[in-house]
Amino acid sequence: MEQVDFLVIGAGVVGLAITAELSERYGESSILLVEKHKKFGQETSSRNSEVIHSGIYYPTSSLKAQLCIEGNRLMYEFCRTWNIPHERIGKIIIARCEDEISALEAFIKKGMENGVMDLEMLDQKQVSRLEPNIKAVAAILSPSTGIVDSHQLMARFESNAKKQNAMIAYGHEVTGIEQTCDGYMVAYKSLNGDSGIIKCSYIINSAGLGSDKIAGLMGLDIDKEGYRLFPCKGEYFSVKASKSGMVSRLVYPPPLKNLKGLGIHVTKSMDGNIRLGPNAFYVDQIDYDVDSGHSGMFYKAAKEYLPFLEELDIGPDMAGVRPKLQGPDDPVKDFIINYEGDKGLPGVINLLGIESPGLTSSLSIAKYVVKLIENKF
């Protein structure tokens, strides 16, 4: 039976960042990261827009706002230090008609309240100078928004954790958690059918789409605690490479009601190509298929502000699923990052609903978790 001090569950970008931070701070302790897939980042972390967000949208004083703004700064510093491919490309949030200008004014106010101080309101002429090929009557310019190669970012987190003596076990799925007098017995099964037990003192649940299931294995009532997740799928459509040079920044319409999603927007990848998406719809089963029948919807939404786009310019690309705490008709929900000692689970930290801006916030979330450990454990 394996015995460790810290057990981290889930090797997405946040779990990897936490493991690296733990190993840097507590290198003398034994730290094990377990992941059910064969390698890191196989779910939400590798199926997103790869955007470094600035913190405009989120409710003031929320964890999402606080950790996104700190995470934005930390992400750029980390990428420069470790030569992770990234670019501070900038973003414009557009008003497609006069009626949407008031929404932009509200978002620029919220962004400034959150501490995003580099935002600029643009009129139609200023938008045209920056992005002559898009159609908009006004926009917010967010210079600190960028893009990052999420795979290389996660690979660096993994490498740093291993160099600092953390252990990582891929292909190990947690199947049970039993509390003991001095910690926890965590049962697992491996991809080859083997099973076993890991004894640990501390558990950090960063299992993404499976984090509510892990919380349930601890004996928590996930409905009573507000921990149940509602998977929300988003599809992307790629744009022909020949049209990619016609937009130089990220381009977003105003976000959907209650931040269900950020609307069909334009993102650029590190290779310069552009992608449309994601849409947002709740699902009962997780799959990563893209419905080619949605092409018309994507084209219609993007054509409103990309007049150069033709229907044959776009094709199915990829899909991702967000681990939302927010149900279909719910108001905006914040990240949950809770120490569970008051629920009879000393040594446990649960992270749930770590969707956007989770990638941006990965380093700040890791630091937040370590501060919880220092304060509570």
mmCIF file of C-alpha atoms in Angstrom:
data_model
loop_
_atom_site.group_PDB
_atom_site.id
_atom_site.type_symbol
_atom_site.label_atom_id
_atom_site.label_comp_id
_atom_site.label_asym_id
_atom_site.label_seq_id
_atom_site.Cartn_x
_atom_site.Cartn_y
_atom_site.Cartn_z
ATOM 1 C CA MET A 1 0.000 0.000 0.000
ATOM 2 C CA GLU A 2 1.363 3.375 -1.067
ATOM 3 C CA GLN A 3 1.539 6.031 1.649
ATOM 4 C CA VAL A 4 1.981 9.752 0.960
ATOM 5 C CA ASP A 5 1.461 13.053 2.697
ATOM 6 C CA PHE A 6 -0.438 14.908 -0.044
ATOM 7 C CA LEU A 7 -2.704 13.349 -2.648
ATOM 8 C CA VAL A 8 -3.837 15.581 -5.527
ATOM 9 C CA ILE A 9 -6.630 14.200 -7.712
ATOM 10 C CA GLY A 10 -6.797 15.367 -11.332
ATOM 11 C CA ALA A 11 -3.994 16.316 -13.745
ATOM 12 C CA GLY A 12 -5.642 19.171 -15.574
ATOM 13 C CA VAL A 13 -3.901 22.517 -15.666
ATOM 14 C CA VAL A 14 -5.051 23.386 -12.137
ATOM 15 C CA GLY A 15 -4.115 20.033 -10.580
ATOM 16 C CA LEU A 16 -0.687 20.205 -12.215
ATOM 17 C CA ALA A 17 -0.162 23.794 -11.023
ATOM 18 C CA ILE A 18 -1.164 22.816 -7.474
ATOM 19 C CA THR A 19 1.187 19.827 -7.505
ATOM 20 C CA ALA A 20 4.074 21.982 -8.732
ATOM 21 C CA GLU A 21 3.351 24.644 -6.080
ATOM 22 C CA LEU A 22 3.043 22.043 -3.312
ATOM 23 C CA SER A 23 6.309 20.401 -4.336
ATOM 24 C CA GLU A 24 8.085 23.759 -4.351
ATOM 25 C CA ARG A 25 6.736 24.705 -0.929
ATOM 26 C CA TYR A 26 6.742 21.266 0.728
ATOM 27 C CA GLY A 27 9.482 19.412 -1.132
ATOM 28 C CA GLU A 28 10.358 17.428 1.970
ATOM 29 C CA SER A 29 6.846 15.918 1.989
ATOM 30 C CA SER A 30 5.660 13.098 -0.261
ATOM 31 C CA ILE A 31 3.271 14.370 -2.914
ATOM 32 C CA LEU A 32 1.333 12.205 -5.376
ATOM 33 C CA LEU A 33 -0.844 13.378 -8.253
ATOM 34 C CA VAL A 34 -3.263 10.775 -9.650
ATOM 35 C CA GLU A 35 -5.074 11.068 -12.978
ATOM 36 C CA LYS A 36 -7.512 8.605 -14.537
ATOM 37 C CA HIS A 37 -6.386 9.308 -18.114
ATOM 38 C CA LYS A 38 -3.128 8.190 -19.732
ATOM 39 C CA LYS A 39 -1.692 11.711 -19.709
ATOM 40 C CA PHE A 40 -2.415 15.181 -18.437
ATOM 41 C CA GLY A 41 -5.047 17.638 -19.632
ATOM 42 C CA GLN A 42 -7.340 15.296 -21.518
ATOM 43 C CA GLU A 43 -10.574 17.084 -20.660
ATOM 44 C CA THR A 44 -11.379 20.787 -20.068
ATOM 45 C CA SER A 45 -7.742 21.916 -19.907
ATOM 46 C CA SER A 46 -6.942 20.986 -23.501
ATOM 47 C CA ARG A 47 -10.328 21.793 -25.022
ATOM 48 C CA ASN A 48 -10.726 25.528 -24.646
ATOM 49 C CA SER A 49 -9.815 28.840 -26.269
ATOM 50 C CA GLU A 50 -6.363 29.000 -24.580
ATOM 51 C CA VAL A 51 -7.053 32.611 -23.627
ATOM 52 C CA ILE A 52 -5.296 34.510 -20.850
ATOM 53 C CA HIS A 53 -8.244 36.541 -19.547
ATOM 54 C CA SER A 54 -7.961 39.959 -17.917
ATOM 55 C CA GLY A 55 -10.823 39.713 -15.390
ATOM 56 C CA ILE A 56 -13.447 41.974 -16.941
ATOM 57 C CA TYR A 57 -16.583 39.888 -16.619
ATOM 58 C CA TYR A 58 -16.661 38.389 -13.152
ATOM 59 C CA PRO A 59 -18.557 39.737 -10.127
ATOM 60 C CA THR A 60 -16.443 42.130 -8.084
ATOM 61 C CA SER A 61 -14.875 40.494 -4.985
ATOM 62 C CA SER A 62 -15.563 37.007 -6.367
ATOM 63 C CA LEU A 63 -12.824 34.378 -6.434
ATOM 64 C CA LYS A 64 -13.106 34.362 -10.220
ATOM 65 C CA ALA A 65 -12.299 38.071 -10.410
ATOM 66 C CA GLN A 66 -9.581 37.996 -7.741
ATOM 67 C CA LEU A 67 -7.809 34.897 -9.015
ATOM 68 C CA CYS A 68 -8.136 35.839 -12.686
ATOM 69 C CA ILE A 69 -6.498 39.242 -12.209
ATOM 70 C CA GLU A 70 -3.683 37.800 -10.100
ATOM 71 C CA GLY A 71 -3.438 34.821 -12.450
ATOM 72 C CA ASN A 72 -3.108 37.069 -15.504
ATOM 73 C CA ARG A 73 0.002 38.681 -14.044
ATOM 74 C CA LEU A 74 1.454 35.399 -12.808
ATOM 75 C CA MET A 75 0.790 33.670 -16.145
ATOM 76 C CA TYR A 76 2.730 36.222 -18.177
ATOM 77 C CA GLU A 77 5.608 36.111 -15.675
ATOM 78 C CA PHE A 78 5.674 32.303 -15.722
ATOM 79 C CA CYS A 79 5.546 32.113 -19.519
ATOM 80 C CA ARG A 80 8.429 34.588 -19.851
ATOM 81 C CA THR A 81 10.499 32.739 -17.244
ATOM 82 C CA TRP A 82 10.007 29.290 -18.797
ATOM 83 C CA ASN A 83 9.735 30.283 -22.475
ATOM 84 C CA ILE A 84 6.167 29.029 -22.805
ATOM 85 C CA PRO A 85 4.739 30.142 -26.169
ATOM 86 C CA HIS A 86 2.303 32.971 -25.516
ATOM 87 C CA GLU A 87 1.319 36.333 -26.901
ATOM 88 C CA ARG A 88 -0.279 39.400 -25.327
ATOM 89 C CA ILE A 89 -2.446 39.722 -28.393
ATOM 90 C CA GLY A 90 -5.230 41.886 -26.954
ATOM 91 C CA LYS A 91 -8.992 41.550 -27.182
ATOM 92 C CA ILE A 92 -11.839 43.747 -28.307
ATOM 93 C CA ILE A 93 -15.376 43.236 -27.004
ATOM 94 C CA ILE A 94 -17.667 44.714 -29.622
ATOM 95 C CA ALA A 95 -21.079 46.305 -29.818
ATOM 96 C CA ARG A 96 -22.730 45.046 -32.984
ATOM 97 C CA CYS A 97 -25.439 47.705 -32.739
ATOM 98 C CA GLU A 98 -26.163 50.862 -30.723
ATOM 99 C CA ASP A 99 -28.298 48.911 -28.237
ATOM 100 C CA GLU A 100 -25.229 46.937 -27.066
ATOM 101 C CA ILE A 101 -23.107 49.988 -26.189
ATOM 102 C CA SER A 102 -24.654 50.248 -22.710
ATOM 103 C CA ALA A 103 -23.579 46.646 -22.029
ATOM 104 C CA LEU A 104 -20.000 47.576 -22.921
ATOM 105 C CA GLU A 105 -20.122 50.569 -20.611
ATOM 106 C CA ALA A 106 -21.283 48.305 -17.782
ATOM 107 C CA PHE A 107 -18.458 45.841 -18.453
ATOM 108 C CA ILE A 108 -15.770 48.498 -18.563
ATOM 109 C CA LYS A 109 -17.051 49.798 -15.217
ATOM 110 C CA LYS A 110 -17.037 46.284 -13.732
ATOM 111 C CA GLY A 111 -13.567 45.624 -15.110
ATOM 112 C CA MET A 112 -12.202 48.770 -13.496
ATOM 113 C CA GLU A 113 -13.927 47.904 -10.202
ATOM 114 C CA ASN A 114 -12.201 44.517 -10.389
ATOM 115 C CA GLY A 115 -8.821 46.196 -10.876
ATOM 116 C CA VAL A 116 -8.418 45.867 -14.648
ATOM 117 C CA MET A 117 -7.110 49.370 -15.283
ATOM 118 C CA ASP A 118 -5.938 49.178 -18.898
ATOM 119 C CA LEU A 119 -9.376 48.985 -20.543
ATOM 120 C CA GLU A 120 -10.254 51.531 -23.215
ATOM 121 C CA MET A 121 -13.582 52.395 -24.810
ATOM 122 C CA LEU A 122 -13.365 52.709 -28.602
ATOM 123 C CA ASP A 123 -15.726 54.410 -31.011
ATOM 124 C CA GLN A 124 -16.461 53.070 -34.482
ATOM 125 C CA LYS A 125 -13.544 54.875 -36.155
ATOM 126 C CA GLN A 126 -11.071 53.654 -33.537
ATOM 127 C CA VAL A 127 -12.318 50.081 -33.949
ATOM 128 C CA SER A 128 -11.879 50.355 -37.708
ATOM 129 C CA ARG A 129 -8.303 51.552 -37.319
ATOM 130 C CA LEU A 130 -7.422 48.587 -35.097
ATOM 131 C CA GLU A 131 -9.447 45.936 -36.946
ATOM 132 C CA PRO A 132 -10.459 47.231 -40.393
ATOM 133 C CA ASN A 133 -12.094 43.941 -41.403
ATOM 134 C CA ILE A 134 -14.657 43.698 -38.621
ATOM 135 C CA LYS A 135 -18.007 45.421 -38.261
ATOM 136 C CA ALA A 136 -18.755 47.136 -34.935
ATOM 137 C CA VAL A 137 -20.215 50.427 -33.746
ATOM 138 C CA ALA A 138 -18.045 50.490 -30.581
ATOM 139 C CA ALA A 139 -15.777 48.224 -28.540
ATOM 140 C CA ILE A 140 -13.763 47.744 -25.382
ATOM 141 C CA LEU A 141 -10.049 47.216 -25.917
ATOM 142 C CA SER A 142 -8.413 44.881 -23.383
ATOM 143 C CA PRO A 143 -4.652 44.975 -24.056
ATOM 144 C CA SER A 144 -3.747 42.501 -21.283
ATOM 145 C CA THR A 145 -5.787 39.645 -22.773
ATOM 146 C CA GLY A 146 -3.613 37.076 -24.514
ATOM 147 C CA ILE A 147 -3.184 33.495 -25.637
ATOM 148 C CA VAL A 148 -0.981 30.659 -24.401
ATOM 149 C CA ASP A 149 0.052 27.205 -25.546
ATOM 150 C CA SER A 150 -1.806 25.244 -22.861
ATOM 151 C CA HIS A 151 -0.073 21.949 -23.669
ATOM 152 C CA GLN A 152 3.410 23.381 -23.155
ATOM 153 C CA LEU A 153 2.189 25.168 -20.035
ATOM 154 C CA MET A 154 0.941 21.895 -18.537
ATOM 155 C CA ALA A 155 4.104 20.092 -19.599
ATOM 156 C CA ARG A 156 6.165 22.678 -17.704
ATOM 157 C CA PHE A 157 4.022 22.314 -14.589
ATOM 158 C CA GLU A 158 4.483 18.539 -14.807
ATOM 159 C CA SER A 159 8.238 18.855 -15.306
ATOM 160 C CA ASN A 160 8.654 21.292 -12.414
ATOM 161 C CA ALA A 161 6.638 19.056 -10.093
ATOM 162 C CA LYS A 162 8.704 15.997 -10.966
ATOM 163 C CA LYS A 163 11.982 17.872 -10.558
ATOM 164 C CA GLN A 164 10.848 18.789 -7.066
ATOM 165 C CA ASN A 165 10.207 15.108 -6.250
ATOM 166 C CA ALA A 166 6.445 14.985 -6.731
ATOM 167 C CA MET A 167 5.138 11.682 -8.094
ATOM 168 C CA ILE A 168 2.533 11.435 -10.853
ATOM 169 C CA ALA A 169 0.457 8.332 -11.545
ATOM 170 C CA TYR A 170 -1.481 8.382 -14.796
ATOM 171 C CA GLY A 171 -4.149 5.798 -15.546
ATOM 172 C CA HIS A 172 -5.286 5.690 -11.914
ATOM 173 C CA GLU A 173 -8.962 6.429 -11.218
ATOM 174 C CA VAL A 174 -10.147 7.077 -7.661
ATOM 175 C CA THR A 175 -13.007 4.725 -6.786
ATOM 176 C CA GLY A 176 -13.415 5.162 -3.036
ATOM 177 C CA ILE A 177 -12.374 7.343 -0.089
ATOM 178 C CA GLU A 178 -12.492 6.185 3.518
ATOM 179 C CA GLN A 179 -11.588 8.374 6.461
ATOM 180 C CA THR A 180 -9.304 6.884 9.134
ATOM 181 C CA CYS A 181 -8.132 8.151 12.490
ATOM 182 C CA ASP A 182 -5.051 9.769 10.946
ATOM 183 C CA GLY A 183 -5.973 10.485 7.348
ATOM 184 C CA TYR A 184 -7.639 8.776 4.402
ATOM 185 C CA MET A 185 -7.583 5.485 2.533
ATOM 186 C CA VAL A 186 -8.130 6.181 -1.157
ATOM 187 C CA ALA A 187 -9.016 3.256 -3.407
ATOM 188 C CA TYR A 188 -8.140 3.299 -7.076
ATOM 189 C CA LYS A 189 -8.297 1.173 -10.175
ATOM 190 C CA SER A 190 -5.764 1.370 -12.986
ATOM 191 C CA LEU A 191 -6.302 1.152 -16.734
ATOM 192 C CA ASN A 192 -4.936 -2.400 -16.785
ATOM 193 C CA GLY A 193 -7.579 -3.510 -14.286
ATOM 194 C CA ASP A 194 -5.416 -3.545 -11.158
ATOM 195 C CA SER A 195 -6.690 -1.952 -7.978
ATOM 196 C CA GLY A 196 -5.065 -0.714 -4.811
ATOM 197 C CA ILE A 197 -5.106 1.653 -1.848
ATOM 198 C CA ILE A 198 -3.236 4.905 -1.235
ATOM 199 C CA LYS A 199 -2.983 6.133 2.348
ATOM 200 C CA CYS A 200 -2.644 9.895 2.689
ATOM 201 C CA SER A 201 -2.920 12.691 5.221
ATOM 202 C CA TYR A 202 -4.249 15.384 2.887
ATOM 203 C CA ILE A 203 -6.446 15.334 -0.222
ATOM 204 C CA ILE A 204 -6.762 18.101 -2.811
ATOM 205 C CA ASN A 205 -9.671 17.342 -5.126
ATOM 206 C CA SER A 206 -8.999 19.019 -8.478
ATOM 207 C CA ALA A 207 -10.781 16.461 -10.628
ATOM 208 C CA GLY A 208 -12.537 18.928 -12.953
ATOM 209 C CA LEU A 209 -15.573 17.301 -14.533
ATOM 210 C CA GLY A 210 -15.364 14.516 -11.920
ATOM 211 C CA SER A 211 -14.811 16.699 -8.875
ATOM 212 C CA ASP A 212 -18.398 16.412 -7.627
ATOM 213 C CA LYS A 213 -18.137 12.621 -7.864
ATOM 214 C CA ILE A 214 -14.942 12.719 -5.778
ATOM 215 C CA ALA A 215 -16.658 14.943 -3.207
ATOM 216 C CA GLY A 216 -19.478 12.402 -3.074
ATOM 217 C CA LEU A 217 -16.996 9.596 -2.417
ATOM 218 C CA MET A 218 -15.900 11.549 0.675
ATOM 219 C CA GLY A 219 -19.438 11.245 2.025
ATOM 220 C CA LEU A 220 -20.533 14.789 1.192
ATOM 221 C CA ASP A 221 -24.087 15.404 -0.006
ATOM 222 C CA ILE A 222 -23.237 17.250 -3.208
ATOM 223 C CA ASP A 223 -26.743 18.663 -3.631
ATOM 224 C CA LYS A 224 -26.928 19.952 -0.064
ATOM 225 C CA GLU A 225 -23.471 21.503 -0.345
ATOM 226 C CA GLY A 226 -24.132 23.002 -3.781
ATOM 227 C CA TYR A 227 -21.365 20.896 -5.302
ATOM 228 C CA ARG A 228 -23.281 19.217 -8.123
ATOM 229 C CA LEU A 229 -21.840 19.991 -11.560
ATOM 230 C CA PHE A 230 -23.791 20.646 -14.750
ATOM 231 C CA PRO A 231 -21.671 19.771 -17.803
ATOM 232 C CA CYS A 232 -21.924 22.495 -20.438
ATOM 233 C CA LYS A 233 -20.615 21.704 -23.893
ATOM 234 C CA GLY A 234 -19.013 24.155 -26.275
ATOM 235 C CA GLU A 235 -18.156 23.524 -29.921
ATOM 236 C CA TYR A 236 -15.584 25.302 -32.084
ATOM 237 C CA PHE A 237 -15.435 25.793 -35.837
ATOM 238 C CA SER A 238 -12.173 26.635 -37.587
ATOM 239 C CA VAL A 239 -11.854 29.312 -40.273
ATOM 240 C CA LYS A 240 -9.867 28.826 -43.487
ATOM 241 C CA ALA A 241 -6.230 29.759 -43.074
ATOM 242 C CA SER A 242 -6.510 32.180 -45.998
ATOM 243 C CA LYS A 243 -8.891 34.331 -43.915
ATOM 244 C CA SER A 244 -6.933 34.150 -40.640
ATOM 245 C CA GLY A 245 -4.830 37.233 -41.334
ATOM 246 C CA MET A 246 -7.913 39.432 -41.575
ATOM 247 C CA VAL A 247 -8.222 39.637 -37.771
ATOM 248 C CA SER A 248 -5.249 40.444 -35.546
ATOM 249 C CA ARG A 249 -6.853 40.301 -32.085
ATOM 250 C CA LEU A 250 -9.412 38.262 -30.206
ATOM 251 C CA VAL A 251 -12.909 39.514 -30.999
ATOM 252 C CA TYR A 252 -15.827 38.929 -28.619
ATOM 253 C CA PRO A 253 -19.485 39.956 -28.691
ATOM 254 C CA PRO A 254 -21.099 40.807 -25.324
ATOM 255 C CA PRO A 255 -21.319 37.611 -23.212
ATOM 256 C CA LEU A 256 -24.436 35.498 -22.812
ATOM 257 C CA LYS A 257 -26.902 36.092 -19.980
ATOM 258 C CA ASN A 258 -25.541 35.196 -16.510
ATOM 259 C CA LEU A 259 -22.151 34.413 -18.104
ATOM 260 C CA LYS A 260 -23.377 31.029 -19.335
ATOM 261 C CA GLY A 261 -20.760 31.560 -22.034
ATOM 262 C CA LEU A 262 -18.924 34.357 -23.787
ATOM 263 C CA GLY A 263 -20.768 34.024 -27.075
ATOM 264 C CA ILE A 264 -19.486 32.941 -30.490
ATOM 265 C CA HIS A 265 -16.185 34.772 -30.494
ATOM 266 C CA VAL A 266 -12.981 34.799 -32.535
ATOM 267 C CA THR A 267 -9.796 33.412 -31.026
ATOM 268 C CA LYS A 268 -6.385 33.061 -32.561
ATOM 269 C CA SER A 269 -4.056 30.141 -31.915
ATOM 270 C CA MET A 270 -0.308 30.398 -31.546
ATOM 271 C CA ASP A 271 0.084 29.421 -35.219
ATOM 272 C CA GLY A 272 -1.995 32.436 -36.267
ATOM 273 C CA ASN A 273 -5.117 30.583 -37.343
ATOM 274 C CA ILE A 274 -8.538 31.711 -36.142
ATOM 275 C CA ARG A 275 -11.362 29.723 -34.642
ATOM 276 C CA LEU A 276 -15.003 30.536 -33.894
ATOM 277 C CA GLY A 277 -16.712 29.516 -30.685
ATOM 278 C CA PRO A 278 -17.668 28.157 -28.411
ATOM 279 C CA ASN A 279 -21.412 27.883 -28.273
ATOM 280 C CA ALA A 280 -22.818 26.700 -24.943
ATOM 281 C CA PHE A 281 -25.440 24.044 -24.192
ATOM 282 C CA TYR A 282 -25.964 21.703 -21.266
ATOM 283 C CA VAL A 283 -25.520 17.968 -21.800
ATOM 284 C CA ASP A 284 -26.271 14.792 -19.857
ATOM 285 C CA GLN A 285 -23.466 12.752 -21.405
ATOM 286 C CA ILE A 286 -19.928 13.970 -22.045
ATOM 287 C CA ASP A 287 -18.681 13.608 -25.593
ATOM 288 C CA TYR A 288 -16.401 15.685 -27.777
ATOM 289 C CA ASP A 289 -18.132 15.390 -31.123
ATOM 290 C CA VAL A 290 -18.844 18.551 -33.095
ATOM 291 C CA ASP A 291 -22.238 18.665 -34.802
ATOM 292 C CA SER A 292 -21.532 19.855 -38.349
ATOM 293 C CA GLY A 293 -25.192 20.834 -38.521
ATOM 294 C CA HIS A 294 -24.387 23.757 -36.241
ATOM 295 C CA SER A 295 -22.248 25.324 -38.965
ATOM 296 C CA GLY A 296 -25.053 27.620 -40.102
ATOM 297 C CA MET A 297 -25.608 28.936 -36.590
ATOM 298 C CA PHE A 298 -21.906 29.702 -36.195
ATOM 299 C CA TYR A 299 -21.747 31.358 -39.595
ATOM 300 C CA LYS A 300 -24.788 33.529 -38.895
ATOM 301 C CA ALA A 301 -23.449 34.644 -35.496
ATOM 302 C CA ALA A 302 -19.961 35.454 -36.795
ATOM 303 C CA LYS A 303 -21.134 37.073 -40.048
ATOM 304 C CA GLU A 304 -22.701 39.883 -37.977
ATOM 305 C CA TYR A 305 -19.241 41.235 -37.223
ATOM 306 C CA LEU A 306 -17.012 39.409 -39.735
ATOM 307 C CA PRO A 307 -18.426 40.611 -43.081
ATOM 308 C CA PHE A 308 -15.608 38.933 -45.026
ATOM 309 C CA LEU A 309 -16.705 35.474 -43.849
ATOM 310 C CA GLU A 310 -18.378 33.061 -46.280
ATOM 311 C CA GLU A 311 -20.253 29.941 -45.201
ATOM 312 C CA LEU A 312 -17.746 27.623 -46.884
ATOM 313 C CA ASP A 313 -14.904 29.261 -44.917
ATOM 314 C CA ILE A 314 -15.740 27.387 -41.710
ATOM 315 C CA GLY A 315 -15.621 23.743 -40.693
ATOM 316 C CA PRO A 316 -15.942 21.629 -37.504
ATOM 317 C CA ASP A 317 -12.897 21.839 -35.241
ATOM 318 C CA MET A 318 -13.202 20.570 -31.647
ATOM 319 C CA ALA A 319 -15.453 20.588 -28.588
ATOM 320 C CA GLY A 320 -14.937 20.967 -24.857
ATOM 321 C CA VAL A 321 -17.088 20.579 -21.746
ATOM 322 C CA ARG A 322 -17.119 23.006 -18.840
ATOM 323 C CA PRO A 323 -17.667 21.752 -15.253
ATOM 324 C CA LYS A 324 -20.319 24.330 -14.338
ATOM 325 C CA LEU A 325 -21.835 24.729 -10.888
ATOM 326 C CA GLN A 326 -24.395 26.968 -12.553
ATOM 327 C CA GLY A 327 -27.447 25.118 -13.833
ATOM 328 C CA PRO A 328 -29.398 26.157 -16.946
ATOM 329 C CA ASP A 329 -31.449 28.888 -15.215
ATOM 330 C CA ASP A 330 -29.116 29.730 -12.337
ATOM 331 C CA PRO A 331 -27.356 33.032 -11.671
ATOM 332 C CA VAL A 332 -23.570 33.289 -11.988
ATOM 333 C CA LYS A 333 -21.734 30.891 -9.643
ATOM 334 C CA ASP A 334 -18.242 31.437 -8.293
ATOM 335 C CA PHE A 335 -15.380 28.963 -8.019
ATOM 336 C CA ILE A 336 -15.603 26.699 -4.981
ATOM 337 C CA ILE A 337 -12.242 26.199 -3.259
ATOM 338 C CA ASN A 338 -13.135 24.955 0.211
ATOM 339 C CA TYR A 339 -11.272 23.548 3.183
ATOM 340 C CA GLU A 340 -13.617 20.868 4.498
ATOM 341 C CA GLY A 341 -12.532 20.614 8.146
ATOM 342 C CA ASP A 342 -15.819 22.102 9.316
ATOM 343 C CA LYS A 343 -17.621 19.273 7.518
ATOM 344 C CA GLY A 344 -15.676 16.623 9.427
ATOM 345 C CA LEU A 345 -13.020 16.180 6.731
ATOM 346 C CA PRO A 346 -9.788 17.640 8.105
ATOM 347 C CA GLY A 347 -6.999 17.775 5.569
ATOM 348 C CA VAL A 348 -9.350 18.003 2.553
ATOM 349 C CA ILE A 349 -9.634 20.825 0.026
ATOM 350 C CA ASN A 350 -12.302 20.551 -2.662
ATOM 351 C CA LEU A 351 -12.159 22.554 -5.895
ATOM 352 C CA LEU A 352 -15.362 22.565 -7.925
ATOM 353 C CA GLY A 353 -16.677 24.574 -10.850
ATOM 354 C CA ILE A 354 -13.191 25.483 -12.048
ATOM 355 C CA GLU A 355 -14.200 26.550 -15.541
ATOM 356 C CA SER A 356 -13.177 29.766 -17.302
ATOM 357 C CA PRO A 357 -11.066 31.588 -16.175
ATOM 358 C CA GLY A 358 -9.483 28.444 -14.702
ATOM 359 C CA LEU A 359 -6.598 28.292 -17.195
ATOM 360 C CA THR A 360 -5.700 31.944 -16.580
ATOM 361 C CA SER A 361 -6.067 31.446 -12.834
ATOM 362 C CA SER A 362 -4.155 28.159 -12.533
ATOM 363 C CA LEU A 363 -1.088 29.665 -10.867
ATOM 364 C CA SER A 364 -3.093 31.910 -8.542
ATOM 365 C CA ILE A 365 -5.409 29.011 -7.635
ATOM 366 C CA ALA A 366 -2.336 26.937 -6.747
ATOM 367 C CA LYS A 367 -1.066 29.693 -4.462
ATOM 368 C CA TYR A 368 -4.523 30.091 -2.935
ATOM 369 C CA VAL A 369 -4.660 26.363 -2.140
ATOM 370 C CA VAL A 370 -1.217 26.423 -0.520
ATOM 371 C CA LYS A 371 -2.290 29.404 1.624
ATOM 372 C CA LEU A 372 -5.330 27.403 2.735
ATOM 373 C CA ILE A 373 -3.024 24.547 3.696
ATOM 374 C CA GLU A 374 -0.780 26.875 5.673
ATOM 375 C CA ASN A 375 -3.731 28.502 7.448
ATOM 376 C CA LYS A 376 -5.860 25.415 8.100
ATOM 377 C CA PHE A 377 -3.614 22.373 8.309
#
